[in-house]
mmCIF file of C-alpha atoms and ligand atoms in Angstrom:
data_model
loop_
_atom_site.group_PDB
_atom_site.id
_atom_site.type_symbol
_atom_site.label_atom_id
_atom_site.label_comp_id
_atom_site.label_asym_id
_atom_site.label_seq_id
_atom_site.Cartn_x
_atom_site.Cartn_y
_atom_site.Cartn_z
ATOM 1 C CA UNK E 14 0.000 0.000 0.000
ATOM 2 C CA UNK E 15 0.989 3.599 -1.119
ATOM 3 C CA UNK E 16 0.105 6.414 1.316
ATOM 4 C CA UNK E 17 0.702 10.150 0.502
ATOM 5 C CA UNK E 18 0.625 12.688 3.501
ATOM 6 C CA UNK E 19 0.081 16.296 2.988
ATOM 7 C CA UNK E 20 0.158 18.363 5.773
ATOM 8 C CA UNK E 21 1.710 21.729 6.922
ATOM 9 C CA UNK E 22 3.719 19.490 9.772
ATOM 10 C CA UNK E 23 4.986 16.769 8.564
ATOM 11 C CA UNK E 24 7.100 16.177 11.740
ATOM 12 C CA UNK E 25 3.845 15.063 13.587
ATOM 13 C CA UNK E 26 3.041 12.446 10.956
ATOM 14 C CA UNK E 27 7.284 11.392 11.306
ATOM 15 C CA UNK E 28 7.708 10.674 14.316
ATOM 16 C CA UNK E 29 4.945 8.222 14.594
ATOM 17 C CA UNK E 30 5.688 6.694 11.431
ATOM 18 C CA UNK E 31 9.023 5.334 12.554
ATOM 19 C CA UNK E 32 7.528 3.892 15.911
ATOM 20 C CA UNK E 33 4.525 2.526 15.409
ATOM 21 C CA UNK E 34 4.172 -1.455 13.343
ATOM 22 C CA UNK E 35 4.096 0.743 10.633
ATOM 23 C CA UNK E 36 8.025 1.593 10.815
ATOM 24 C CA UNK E 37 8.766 -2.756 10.471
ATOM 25 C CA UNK E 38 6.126 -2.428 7.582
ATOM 26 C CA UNK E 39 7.944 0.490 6.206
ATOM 27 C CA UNK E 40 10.992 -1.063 5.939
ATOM 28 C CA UNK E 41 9.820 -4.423 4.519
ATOM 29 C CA UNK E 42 8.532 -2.392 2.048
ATOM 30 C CA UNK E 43 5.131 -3.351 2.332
ATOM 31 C CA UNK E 44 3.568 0.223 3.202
ATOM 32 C CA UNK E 45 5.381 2.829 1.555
ATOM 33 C CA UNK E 46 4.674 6.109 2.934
ATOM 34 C CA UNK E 47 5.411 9.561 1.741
ATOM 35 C CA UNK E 48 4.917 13.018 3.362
ATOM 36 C CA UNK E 49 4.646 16.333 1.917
ATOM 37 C CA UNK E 50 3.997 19.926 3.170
ATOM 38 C CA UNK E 51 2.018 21.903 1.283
ATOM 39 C CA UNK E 52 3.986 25.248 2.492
ATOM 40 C CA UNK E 53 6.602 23.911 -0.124
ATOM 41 C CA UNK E 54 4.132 24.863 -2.532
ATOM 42 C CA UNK E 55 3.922 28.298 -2.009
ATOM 43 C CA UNK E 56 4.689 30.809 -4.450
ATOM 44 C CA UNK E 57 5.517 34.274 -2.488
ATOM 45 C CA UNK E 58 8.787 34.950 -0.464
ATOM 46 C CA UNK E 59 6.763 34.401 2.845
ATOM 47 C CA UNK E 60 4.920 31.105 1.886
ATOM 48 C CA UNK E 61 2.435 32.406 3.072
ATOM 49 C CA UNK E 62 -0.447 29.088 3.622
ATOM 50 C CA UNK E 63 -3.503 30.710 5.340
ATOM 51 C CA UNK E 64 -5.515 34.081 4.883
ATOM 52 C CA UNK E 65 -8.139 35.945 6.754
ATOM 53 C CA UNK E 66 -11.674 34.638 6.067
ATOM 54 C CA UNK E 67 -13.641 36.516 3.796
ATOM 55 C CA UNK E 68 -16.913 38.216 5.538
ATOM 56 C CA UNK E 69 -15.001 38.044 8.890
ATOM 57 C CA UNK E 70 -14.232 35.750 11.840
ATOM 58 C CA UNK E 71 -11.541 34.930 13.851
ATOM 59 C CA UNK E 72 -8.988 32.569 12.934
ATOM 60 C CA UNK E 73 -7.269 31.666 9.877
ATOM 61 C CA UNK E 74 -8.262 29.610 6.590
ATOM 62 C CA UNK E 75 -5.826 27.508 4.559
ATOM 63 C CA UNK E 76 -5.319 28.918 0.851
ATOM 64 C CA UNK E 77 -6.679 27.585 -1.610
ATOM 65 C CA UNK E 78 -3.811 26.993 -4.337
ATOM 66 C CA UNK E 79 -0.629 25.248 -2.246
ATOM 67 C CA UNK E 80 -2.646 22.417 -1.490
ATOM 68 C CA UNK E 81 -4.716 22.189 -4.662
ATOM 69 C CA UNK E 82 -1.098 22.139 -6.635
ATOM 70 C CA UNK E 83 0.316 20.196 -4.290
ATOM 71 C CA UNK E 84 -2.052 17.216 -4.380
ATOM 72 C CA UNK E 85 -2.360 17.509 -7.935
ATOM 73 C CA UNK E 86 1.657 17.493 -8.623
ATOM 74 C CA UNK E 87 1.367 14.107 -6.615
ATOM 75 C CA UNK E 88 -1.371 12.056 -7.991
ATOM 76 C CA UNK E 89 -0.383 12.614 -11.280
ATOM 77 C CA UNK E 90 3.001 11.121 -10.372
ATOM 78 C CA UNK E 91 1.352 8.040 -9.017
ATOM 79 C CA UNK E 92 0.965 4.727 -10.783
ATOM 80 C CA UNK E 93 -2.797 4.405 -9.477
ATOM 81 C CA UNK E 94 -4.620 7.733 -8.128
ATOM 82 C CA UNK E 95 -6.364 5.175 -4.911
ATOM 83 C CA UNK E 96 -8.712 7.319 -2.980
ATOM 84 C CA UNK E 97 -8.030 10.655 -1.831
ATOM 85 C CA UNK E 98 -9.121 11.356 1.930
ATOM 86 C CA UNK E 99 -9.924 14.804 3.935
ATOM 87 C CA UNK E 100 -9.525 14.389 7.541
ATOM 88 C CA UNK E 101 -12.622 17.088 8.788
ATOM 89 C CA UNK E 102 -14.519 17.232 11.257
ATOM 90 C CA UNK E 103 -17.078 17.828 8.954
ATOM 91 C CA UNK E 104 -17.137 14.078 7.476
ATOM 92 C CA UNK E 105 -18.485 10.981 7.613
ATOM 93 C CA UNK E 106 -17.680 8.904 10.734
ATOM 94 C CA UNK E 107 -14.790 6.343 10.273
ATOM 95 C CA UNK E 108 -16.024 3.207 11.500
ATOM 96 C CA UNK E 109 -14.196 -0.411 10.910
ATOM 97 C CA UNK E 110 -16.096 -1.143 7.547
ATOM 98 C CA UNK E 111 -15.091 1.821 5.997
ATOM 99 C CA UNK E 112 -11.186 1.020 7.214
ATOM 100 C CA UNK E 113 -11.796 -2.718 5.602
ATOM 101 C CA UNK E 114 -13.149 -0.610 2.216
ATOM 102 C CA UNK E 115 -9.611 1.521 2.748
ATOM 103 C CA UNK E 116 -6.993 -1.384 3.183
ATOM 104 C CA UNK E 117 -8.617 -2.967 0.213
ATOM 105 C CA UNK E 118 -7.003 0.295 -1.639
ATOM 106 C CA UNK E 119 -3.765 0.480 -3.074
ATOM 107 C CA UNK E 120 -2.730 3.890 -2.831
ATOM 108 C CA UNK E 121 -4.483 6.625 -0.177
ATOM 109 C CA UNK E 122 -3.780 10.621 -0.165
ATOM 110 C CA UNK E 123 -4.572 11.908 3.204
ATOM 111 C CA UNK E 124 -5.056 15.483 3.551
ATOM 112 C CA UNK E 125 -4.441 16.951 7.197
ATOM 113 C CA UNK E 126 -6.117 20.768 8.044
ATOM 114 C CA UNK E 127 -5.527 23.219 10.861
ATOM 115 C CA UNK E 128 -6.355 26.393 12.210
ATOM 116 C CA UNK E 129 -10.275 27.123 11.140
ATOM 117 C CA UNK E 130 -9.610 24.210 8.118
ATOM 118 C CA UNK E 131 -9.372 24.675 3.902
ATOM 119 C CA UNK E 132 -11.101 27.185 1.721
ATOM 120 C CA UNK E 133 -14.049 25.850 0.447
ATOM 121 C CA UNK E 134 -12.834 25.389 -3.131
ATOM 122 C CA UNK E 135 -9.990 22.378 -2.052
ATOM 123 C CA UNK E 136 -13.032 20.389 -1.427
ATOM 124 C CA UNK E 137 -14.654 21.552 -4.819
ATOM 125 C CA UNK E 138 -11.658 21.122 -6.868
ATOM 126 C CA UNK E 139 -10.285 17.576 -5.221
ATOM 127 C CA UNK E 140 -13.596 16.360 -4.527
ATOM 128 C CA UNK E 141 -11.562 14.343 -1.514
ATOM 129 C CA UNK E 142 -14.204 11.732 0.906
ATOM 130 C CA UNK E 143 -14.577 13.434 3.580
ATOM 131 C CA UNK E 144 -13.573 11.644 7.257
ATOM 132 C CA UNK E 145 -14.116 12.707 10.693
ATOM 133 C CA UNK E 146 -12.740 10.437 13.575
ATOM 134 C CA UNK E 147 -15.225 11.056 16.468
ATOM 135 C CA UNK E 148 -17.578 13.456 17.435
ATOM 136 C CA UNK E 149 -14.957 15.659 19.417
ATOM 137 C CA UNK E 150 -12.939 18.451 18.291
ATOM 138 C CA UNK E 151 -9.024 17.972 17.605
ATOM 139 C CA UNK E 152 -6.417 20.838 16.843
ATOM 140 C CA UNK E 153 -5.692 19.575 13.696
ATOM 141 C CA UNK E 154 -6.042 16.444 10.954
ATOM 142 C CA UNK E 155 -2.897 15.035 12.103
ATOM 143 C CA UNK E 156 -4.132 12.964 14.581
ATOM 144 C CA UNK E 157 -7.061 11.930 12.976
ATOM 145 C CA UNK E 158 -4.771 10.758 10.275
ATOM 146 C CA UNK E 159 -2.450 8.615 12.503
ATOM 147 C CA UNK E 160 -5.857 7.055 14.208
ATOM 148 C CA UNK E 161 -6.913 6.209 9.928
ATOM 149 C CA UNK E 162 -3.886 4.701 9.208
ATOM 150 C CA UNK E 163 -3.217 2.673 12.400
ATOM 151 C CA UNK E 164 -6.902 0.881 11.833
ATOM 152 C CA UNK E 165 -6.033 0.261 7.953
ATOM 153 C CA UNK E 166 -1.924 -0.351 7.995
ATOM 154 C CA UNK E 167 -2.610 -3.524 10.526
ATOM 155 C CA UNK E 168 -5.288 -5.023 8.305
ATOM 156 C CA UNK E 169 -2.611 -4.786 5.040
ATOM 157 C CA UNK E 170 -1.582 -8.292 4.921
ATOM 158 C CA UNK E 171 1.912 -8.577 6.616
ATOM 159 C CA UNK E 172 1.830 -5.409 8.705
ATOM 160 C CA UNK E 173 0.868 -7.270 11.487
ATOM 161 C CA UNK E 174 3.561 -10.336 12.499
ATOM 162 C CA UNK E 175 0.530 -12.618 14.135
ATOM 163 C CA UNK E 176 -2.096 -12.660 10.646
ATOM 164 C CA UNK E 177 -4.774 -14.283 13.021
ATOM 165 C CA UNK E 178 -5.158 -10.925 15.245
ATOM 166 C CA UNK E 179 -7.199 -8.770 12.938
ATOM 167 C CA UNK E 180 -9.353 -11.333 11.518
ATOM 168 C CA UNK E 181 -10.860 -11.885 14.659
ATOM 169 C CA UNK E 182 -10.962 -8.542 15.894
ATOM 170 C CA UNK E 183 -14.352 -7.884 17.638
ATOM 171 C CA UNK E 184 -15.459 -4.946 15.048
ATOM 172 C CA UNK E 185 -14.553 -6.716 11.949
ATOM 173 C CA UNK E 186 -16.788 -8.228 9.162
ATOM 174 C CA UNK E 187 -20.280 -7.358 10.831
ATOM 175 C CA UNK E 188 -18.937 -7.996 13.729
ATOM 176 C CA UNK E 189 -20.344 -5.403 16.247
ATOM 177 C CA UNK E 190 -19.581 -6.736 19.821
ATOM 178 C CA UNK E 191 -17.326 -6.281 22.461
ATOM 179 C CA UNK E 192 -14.450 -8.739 23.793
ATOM 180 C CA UNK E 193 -14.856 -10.617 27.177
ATOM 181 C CA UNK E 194 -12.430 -10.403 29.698
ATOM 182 C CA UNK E 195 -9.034 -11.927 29.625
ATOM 183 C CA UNK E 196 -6.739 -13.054 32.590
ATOM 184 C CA UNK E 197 -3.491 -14.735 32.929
ATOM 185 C CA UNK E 198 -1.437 -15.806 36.182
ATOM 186 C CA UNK E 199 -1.592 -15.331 38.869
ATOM 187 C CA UNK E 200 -4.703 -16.937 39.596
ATOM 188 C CA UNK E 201 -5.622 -14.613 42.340
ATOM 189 C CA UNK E 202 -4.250 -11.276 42.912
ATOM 190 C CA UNK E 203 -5.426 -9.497 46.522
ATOM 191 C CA UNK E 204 -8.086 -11.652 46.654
ATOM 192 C CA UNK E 205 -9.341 -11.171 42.719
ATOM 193 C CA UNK E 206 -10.001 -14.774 41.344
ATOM 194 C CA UNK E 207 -9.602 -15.298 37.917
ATOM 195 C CA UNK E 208 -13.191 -17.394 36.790
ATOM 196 C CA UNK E 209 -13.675 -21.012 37.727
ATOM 197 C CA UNK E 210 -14.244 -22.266 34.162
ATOM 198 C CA UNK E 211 -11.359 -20.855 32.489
ATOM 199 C CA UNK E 212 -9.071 -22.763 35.073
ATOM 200 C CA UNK E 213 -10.534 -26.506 34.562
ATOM 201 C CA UNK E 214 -9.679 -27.063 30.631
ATOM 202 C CA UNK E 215 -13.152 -27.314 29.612
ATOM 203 C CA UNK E 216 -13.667 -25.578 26.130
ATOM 204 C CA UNK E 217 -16.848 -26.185 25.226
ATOM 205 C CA UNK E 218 -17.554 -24.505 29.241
ATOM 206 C CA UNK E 219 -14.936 -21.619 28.223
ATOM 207 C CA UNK E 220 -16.519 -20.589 24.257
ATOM 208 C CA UNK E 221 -19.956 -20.445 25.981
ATOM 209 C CA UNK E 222 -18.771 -18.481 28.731
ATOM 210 C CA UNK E 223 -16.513 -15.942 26.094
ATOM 211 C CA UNK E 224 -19.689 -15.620 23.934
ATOM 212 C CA UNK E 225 -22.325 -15.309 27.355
ATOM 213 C CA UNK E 226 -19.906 -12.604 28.369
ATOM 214 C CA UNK E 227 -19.374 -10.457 25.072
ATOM 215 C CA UNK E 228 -22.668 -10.600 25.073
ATOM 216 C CA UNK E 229 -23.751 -9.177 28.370
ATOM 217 C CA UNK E 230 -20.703 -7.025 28.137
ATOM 218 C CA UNK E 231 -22.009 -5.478 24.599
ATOM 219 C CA UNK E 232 -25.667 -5.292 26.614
ATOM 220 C CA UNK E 233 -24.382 -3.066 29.577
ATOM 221 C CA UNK E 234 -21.607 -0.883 28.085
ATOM 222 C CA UNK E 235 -22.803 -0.417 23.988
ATOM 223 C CA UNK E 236 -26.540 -1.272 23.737
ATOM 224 C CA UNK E 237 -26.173 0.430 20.713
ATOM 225 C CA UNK E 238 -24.128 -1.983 19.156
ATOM 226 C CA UNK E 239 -27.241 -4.437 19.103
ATOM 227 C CA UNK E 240 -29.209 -1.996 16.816
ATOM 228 C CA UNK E 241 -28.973 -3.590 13.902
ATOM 229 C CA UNK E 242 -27.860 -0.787 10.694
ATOM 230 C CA UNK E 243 -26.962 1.705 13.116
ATOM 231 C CA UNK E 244 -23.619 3.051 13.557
ATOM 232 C CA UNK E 245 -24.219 6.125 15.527
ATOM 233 C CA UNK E 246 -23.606 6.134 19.385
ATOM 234 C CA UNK E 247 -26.655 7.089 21.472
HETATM 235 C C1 9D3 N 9 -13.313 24.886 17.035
HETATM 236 C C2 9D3 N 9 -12.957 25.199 15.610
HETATM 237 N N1 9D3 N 9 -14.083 24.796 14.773
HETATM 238 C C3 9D3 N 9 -15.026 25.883 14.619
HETATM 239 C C4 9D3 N 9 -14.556 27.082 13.936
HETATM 240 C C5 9D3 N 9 -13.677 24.258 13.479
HETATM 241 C C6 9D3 N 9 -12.603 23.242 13.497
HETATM 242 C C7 9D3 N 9 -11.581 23.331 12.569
HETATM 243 C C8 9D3 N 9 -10.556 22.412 12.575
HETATM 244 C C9 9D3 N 9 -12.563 22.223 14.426
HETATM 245 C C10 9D3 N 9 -11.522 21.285 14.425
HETATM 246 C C11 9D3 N 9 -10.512 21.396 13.514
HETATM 247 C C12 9D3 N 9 -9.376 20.435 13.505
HETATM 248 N N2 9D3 N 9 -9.858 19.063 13.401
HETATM 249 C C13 9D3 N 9 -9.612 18.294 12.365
HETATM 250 O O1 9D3 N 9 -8.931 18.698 11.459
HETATM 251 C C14 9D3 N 9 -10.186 16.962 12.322
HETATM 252 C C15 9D3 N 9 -11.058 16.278 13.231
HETATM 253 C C16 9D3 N 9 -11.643 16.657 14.473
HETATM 254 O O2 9D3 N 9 -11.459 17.756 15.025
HETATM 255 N N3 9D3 N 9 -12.459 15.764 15.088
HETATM 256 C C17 9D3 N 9 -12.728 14.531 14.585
HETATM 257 N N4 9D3 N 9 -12.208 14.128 13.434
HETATM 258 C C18 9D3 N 9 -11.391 15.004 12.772
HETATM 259 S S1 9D3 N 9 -10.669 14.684 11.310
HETATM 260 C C19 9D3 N 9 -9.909 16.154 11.240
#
């Protein structure tokens, strides 16, 4: 998988890149990542990126032709254009079917915005999906773009080193429920037991107990997990 980055700080998007199980991916050249600042695309002495808003307001709005150029200049040099993404919070909610529809992708342009976000006419021009991470409100795209490509980078096959993991995550393929509890030794811990039936070696006992428990678990904490077709919280 290709992924472009444009941003106007790419040293956010760095550092995590060579940390996270992206950086092994990285360099087994299985996720090959590239990030670009749009501020290089400036054409006055001060590179100047962002303007007042027309009809007032505070803040600042990113200019219109850096990033348009930019973005351009960089699909075109791509063997396949893929899917070009606008983190906002003004998009639709990225949930774990629409990261499965992403790692299917080959290539994926992420656009990061700051300060009050992009003149209107990036969107118009780029016609970019538009993807929001949460109903909460973040300084910038960054972030939201490090959360997108975590969830999609570990479902590329070989980004993650155990290939079992994601396939039985508890959000993928329709999959809406939460995990039960885990435990491991010791078997008690200031008084804490772990559960009777997941000490005697009886799995038939232990995969009804796992599935009673996700259950109940989904029931309590995400009731709205149940709703069948709806992916909004409450
Ligand atoms: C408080 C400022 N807002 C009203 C003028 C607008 C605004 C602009 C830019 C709010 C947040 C941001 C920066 N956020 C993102 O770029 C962002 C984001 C988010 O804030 N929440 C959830 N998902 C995303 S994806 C990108």
């Amino acid at each position: 998988m290709r992924l472009d980055l444009f941003t106007l700080f790419p040293e956010i998007l760095s550092g995590y890149l060579g940390q996270s199980i992206l950086a092994k991916a990285i360099e087994r050249k299985i996720v090959e990542v590239q990030l670009h600042d749009f501020r290089l695309w400036t054409k006055d002495k001060h590179r100047t990126v962002d303007d007042r808003p027309f009809g007032g307001g505070p803040g600042m709005v990113i200019k219109v032709e850096p990033v348009v150029e930019c973005v351009e200049a960089v699909r075109a040099g791509l063997p396949s254009s893929g899917r070009l993404i606008l983190l906002t919070p003004q998009g639709r909610r990225l949930t774990q079917p629409i990261v499965e529809e992403l790692a299917s992708e080959s290539s994926l342009q992420l656009l990061c915005g700051r300060y009050e976000g992009f003149d209107q006419r990036v969107t118009e021009i780029l016609q970019p999906d538009e993807i929001s991470i949460g109903d909460y409100i973040l300084g910038g795209g960054e972030v939201a773009a490090m959360v997108l490509i975590d969830a999609v980078a570990r479902l590329v096959p070989g980004v993650l080193g155990d290939e079992r993991s994601s396939v039985e995550d508890s959000f993928s393929q329709g999959n809406r429920l939460l995990e039960f509890a885990q435990y491991t030794r010791p078997r008690e811990y200031r008084g804490h037991t772990v559960p009777e039936v997941l000490l005697n070696g009886n799995h038939d006992a232990i995969l009804k107990w796992r599935q009673e428990q996700t259950l109940q678990r989904t029931r309590e904490r995400r009731a709205d997990l149940l709703d069948p077709g709806d992916d909004r919280p409450i």
